[in-house]
Coordinates of C-alpha atoms in Angstrom, one line a residue:
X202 CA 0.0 0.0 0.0
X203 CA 1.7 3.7 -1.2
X204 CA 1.7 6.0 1.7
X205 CA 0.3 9.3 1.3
X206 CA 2.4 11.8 2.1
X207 CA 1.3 14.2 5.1
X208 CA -1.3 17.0 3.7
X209 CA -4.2 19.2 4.4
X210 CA -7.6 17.8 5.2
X211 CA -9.1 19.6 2.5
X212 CA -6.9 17.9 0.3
X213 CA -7.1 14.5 1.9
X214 CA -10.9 14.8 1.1
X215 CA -10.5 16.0 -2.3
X216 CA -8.4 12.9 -3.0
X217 CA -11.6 11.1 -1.4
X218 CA -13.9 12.5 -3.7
X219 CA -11.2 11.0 -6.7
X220 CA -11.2 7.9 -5.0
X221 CA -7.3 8.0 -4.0
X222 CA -6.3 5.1 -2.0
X223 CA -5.4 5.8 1.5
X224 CA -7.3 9.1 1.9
X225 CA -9.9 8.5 3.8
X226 CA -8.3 6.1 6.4
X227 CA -5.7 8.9 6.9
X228 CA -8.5 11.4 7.6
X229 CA -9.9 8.9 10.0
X230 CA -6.6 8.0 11.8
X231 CA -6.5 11.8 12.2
X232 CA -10.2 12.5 13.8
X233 CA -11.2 9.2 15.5
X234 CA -10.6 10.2 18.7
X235 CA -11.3 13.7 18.8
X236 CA -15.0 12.7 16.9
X237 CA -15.1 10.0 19.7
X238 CA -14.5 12.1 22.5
X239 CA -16.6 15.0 21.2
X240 CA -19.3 11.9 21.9
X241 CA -18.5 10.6 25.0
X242 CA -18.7 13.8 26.3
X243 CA -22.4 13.8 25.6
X244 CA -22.9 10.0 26.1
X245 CA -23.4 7.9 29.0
X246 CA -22.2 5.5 27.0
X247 CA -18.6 4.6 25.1
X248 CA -20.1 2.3 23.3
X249 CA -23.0 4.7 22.0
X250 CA -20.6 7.1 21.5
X251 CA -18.2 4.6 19.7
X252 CA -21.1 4.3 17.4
X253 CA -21.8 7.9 16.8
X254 CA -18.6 8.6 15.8
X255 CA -18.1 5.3 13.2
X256 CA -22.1 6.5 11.9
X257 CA -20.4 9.9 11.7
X258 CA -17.2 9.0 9.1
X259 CA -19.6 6.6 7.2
X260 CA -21.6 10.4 6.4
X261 CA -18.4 11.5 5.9
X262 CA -17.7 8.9 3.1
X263 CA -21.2 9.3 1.7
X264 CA -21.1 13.0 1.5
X265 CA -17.8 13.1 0.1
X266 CA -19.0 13.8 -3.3
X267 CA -20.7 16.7 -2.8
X268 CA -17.6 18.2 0.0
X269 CA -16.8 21.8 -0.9
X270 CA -13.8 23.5 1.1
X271 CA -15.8 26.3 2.0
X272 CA -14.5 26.2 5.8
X273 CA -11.5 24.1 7.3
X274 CA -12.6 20.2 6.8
X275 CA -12.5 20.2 11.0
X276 CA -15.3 22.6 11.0
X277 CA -17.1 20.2 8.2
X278 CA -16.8 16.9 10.3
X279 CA -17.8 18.2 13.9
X280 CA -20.8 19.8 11.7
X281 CA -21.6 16.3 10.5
X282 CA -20.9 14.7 14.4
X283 CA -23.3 17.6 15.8
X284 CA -26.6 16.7 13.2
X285 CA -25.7 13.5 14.0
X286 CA -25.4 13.9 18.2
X287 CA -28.6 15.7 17.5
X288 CA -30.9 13.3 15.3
X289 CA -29.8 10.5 18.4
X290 CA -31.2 13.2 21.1
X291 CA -34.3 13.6 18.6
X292 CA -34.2 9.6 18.8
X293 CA -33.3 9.2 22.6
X294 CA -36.0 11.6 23.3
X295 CA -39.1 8.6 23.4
X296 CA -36.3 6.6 25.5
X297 CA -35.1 7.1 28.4
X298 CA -33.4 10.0 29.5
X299 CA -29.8 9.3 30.7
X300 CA -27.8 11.5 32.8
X301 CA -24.4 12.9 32.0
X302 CA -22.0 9.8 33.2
X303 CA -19.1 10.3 30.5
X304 CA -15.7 12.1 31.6
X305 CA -16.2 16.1 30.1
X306 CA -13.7 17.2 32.4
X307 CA -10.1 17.6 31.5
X308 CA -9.1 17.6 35.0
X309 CA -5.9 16.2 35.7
X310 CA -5.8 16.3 39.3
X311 CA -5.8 12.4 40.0
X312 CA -8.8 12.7 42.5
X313 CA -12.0 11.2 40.9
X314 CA -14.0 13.1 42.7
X315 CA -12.8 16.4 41.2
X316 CA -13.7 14.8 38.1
X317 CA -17.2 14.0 39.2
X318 CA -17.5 17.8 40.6
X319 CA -16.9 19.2 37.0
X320 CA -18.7 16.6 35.7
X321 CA -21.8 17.2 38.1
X322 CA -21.5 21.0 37.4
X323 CA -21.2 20.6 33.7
X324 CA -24.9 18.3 33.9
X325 CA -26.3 21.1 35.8
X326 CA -25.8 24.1 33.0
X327 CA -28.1 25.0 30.9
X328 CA -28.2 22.5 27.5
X329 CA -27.5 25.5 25.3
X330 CA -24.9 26.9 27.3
X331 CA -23.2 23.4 28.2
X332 CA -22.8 22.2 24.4
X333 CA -21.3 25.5 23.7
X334 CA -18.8 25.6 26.4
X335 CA -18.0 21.9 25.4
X336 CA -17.6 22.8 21.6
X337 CA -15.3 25.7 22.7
X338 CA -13.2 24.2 25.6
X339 CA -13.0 20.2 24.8
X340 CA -13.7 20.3 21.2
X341 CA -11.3 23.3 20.5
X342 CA -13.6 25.0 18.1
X343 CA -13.4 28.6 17.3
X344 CA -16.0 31.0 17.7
X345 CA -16.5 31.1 14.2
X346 CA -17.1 27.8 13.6
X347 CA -19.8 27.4 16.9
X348 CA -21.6 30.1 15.1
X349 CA -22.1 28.1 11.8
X350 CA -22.4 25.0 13.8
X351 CA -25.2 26.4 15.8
X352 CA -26.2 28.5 13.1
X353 CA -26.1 31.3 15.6
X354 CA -24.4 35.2 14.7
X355 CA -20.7 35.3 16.5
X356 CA -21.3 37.7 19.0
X357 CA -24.4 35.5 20.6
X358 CA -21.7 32.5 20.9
X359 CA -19.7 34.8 22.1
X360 CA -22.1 35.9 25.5
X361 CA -23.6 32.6 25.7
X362 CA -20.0 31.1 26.5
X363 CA -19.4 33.9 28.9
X364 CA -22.7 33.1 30.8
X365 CA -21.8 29.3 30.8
X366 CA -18.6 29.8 31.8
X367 CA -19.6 32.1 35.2
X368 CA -22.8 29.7 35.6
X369 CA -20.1 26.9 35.5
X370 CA -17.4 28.8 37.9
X371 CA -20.6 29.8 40.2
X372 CA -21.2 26.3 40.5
X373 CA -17.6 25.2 41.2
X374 CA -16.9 28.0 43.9
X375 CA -20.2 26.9 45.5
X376 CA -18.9 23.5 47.4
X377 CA -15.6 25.1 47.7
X378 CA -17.1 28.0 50.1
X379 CA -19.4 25.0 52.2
X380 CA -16.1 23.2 52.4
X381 CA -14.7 26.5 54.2
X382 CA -17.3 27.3 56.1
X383 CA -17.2 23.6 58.0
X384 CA -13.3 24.1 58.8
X385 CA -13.9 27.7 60.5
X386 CA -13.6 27.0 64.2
X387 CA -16.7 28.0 65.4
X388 CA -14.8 29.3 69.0
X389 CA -13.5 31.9 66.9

């Protein structure tokens, strides 16, 4: 098998669309687990959201034809993961509803239950404002591309992550002020 040489997305999936060898699976090597994170943040499940992310480069694959390079392919394929994350809600909907289990925090603090703080925070923000924040900080998405993800103008993504992101450090300061409110000696 030749090896394709390291290039752009764009023209990985333009050698897709000519049916070059090789092009897709190095687009997949290069986005399987950044589209599979992108769903476990959002699923209880890896399992699910190993499925999401194969149903989401099989669109990929299907679309490719009719792929135009009007934005960075990144923006393209977390458009495709998001219709997709969104169609399963639409599904998940008339089942039932699951809470928030996967790992959204990045915290690297080797306590689990600073994990399950963040975690428990995240699950309480508003849906809107949550799957912004998460498109911003986890997914690395610009503002740009939130706004034509969301179909939303720049500036609203814009104040929407602010509010999510003092909703979320509200919540976060919140235990941390009960937790020094127990240690004060009450002699004092």
């Amino acid at each position: 098998m030749s090896k394709i040489p390291v290039t752009t997305d764009e023209a990985l999936m333009r050698d897709v669309q000519r049916g070059v060898r090789g092009a897709f699976e190095q687009l997949f090597d290069r986005y399987r687990g950044p589209v599979w994170r992108f769903f476990r943040r959002r699923v209880s499940s890896a399992a699910r959201a190993e499925e999401l992310a194969q149903d989401t480069f099989v669109a990929v694959l299907q679309g490719a034809a009719r792929y135009e390079p009007r934005a960075p392919f990144r923006s393209y394929l977390f458009g495709i993961a998001y219709n997709i994350l969104l169609a399963d809600q639409r599904k998940a909907s008339h089942r039932l509803v699951e809470p928030l289990t996967g790992e959204p925090a990045a915290v690297d603090s080797g306590d689990p239950e600073v994990a399950i703080w963040v975690r428990d925070a995240l699950a309480a923000l508003d849906t809107d404002d949550r799957d912004i924040l998460m498109l911003r900080e986890y997914d690395q998405l610009s503002y740009a591309e939130i706004a034509e993800l969301k179909q939303l103008p720049r500036n609203f993504v814009r104040s929407r992550l602010f509010r999510a992101r003092m909703a979320l450090n509200a919540m976060l300061e919140r235990p941390a002020d009960v937790a020094a409110q127990t240690v004060v000696d009450p002699a004092l």
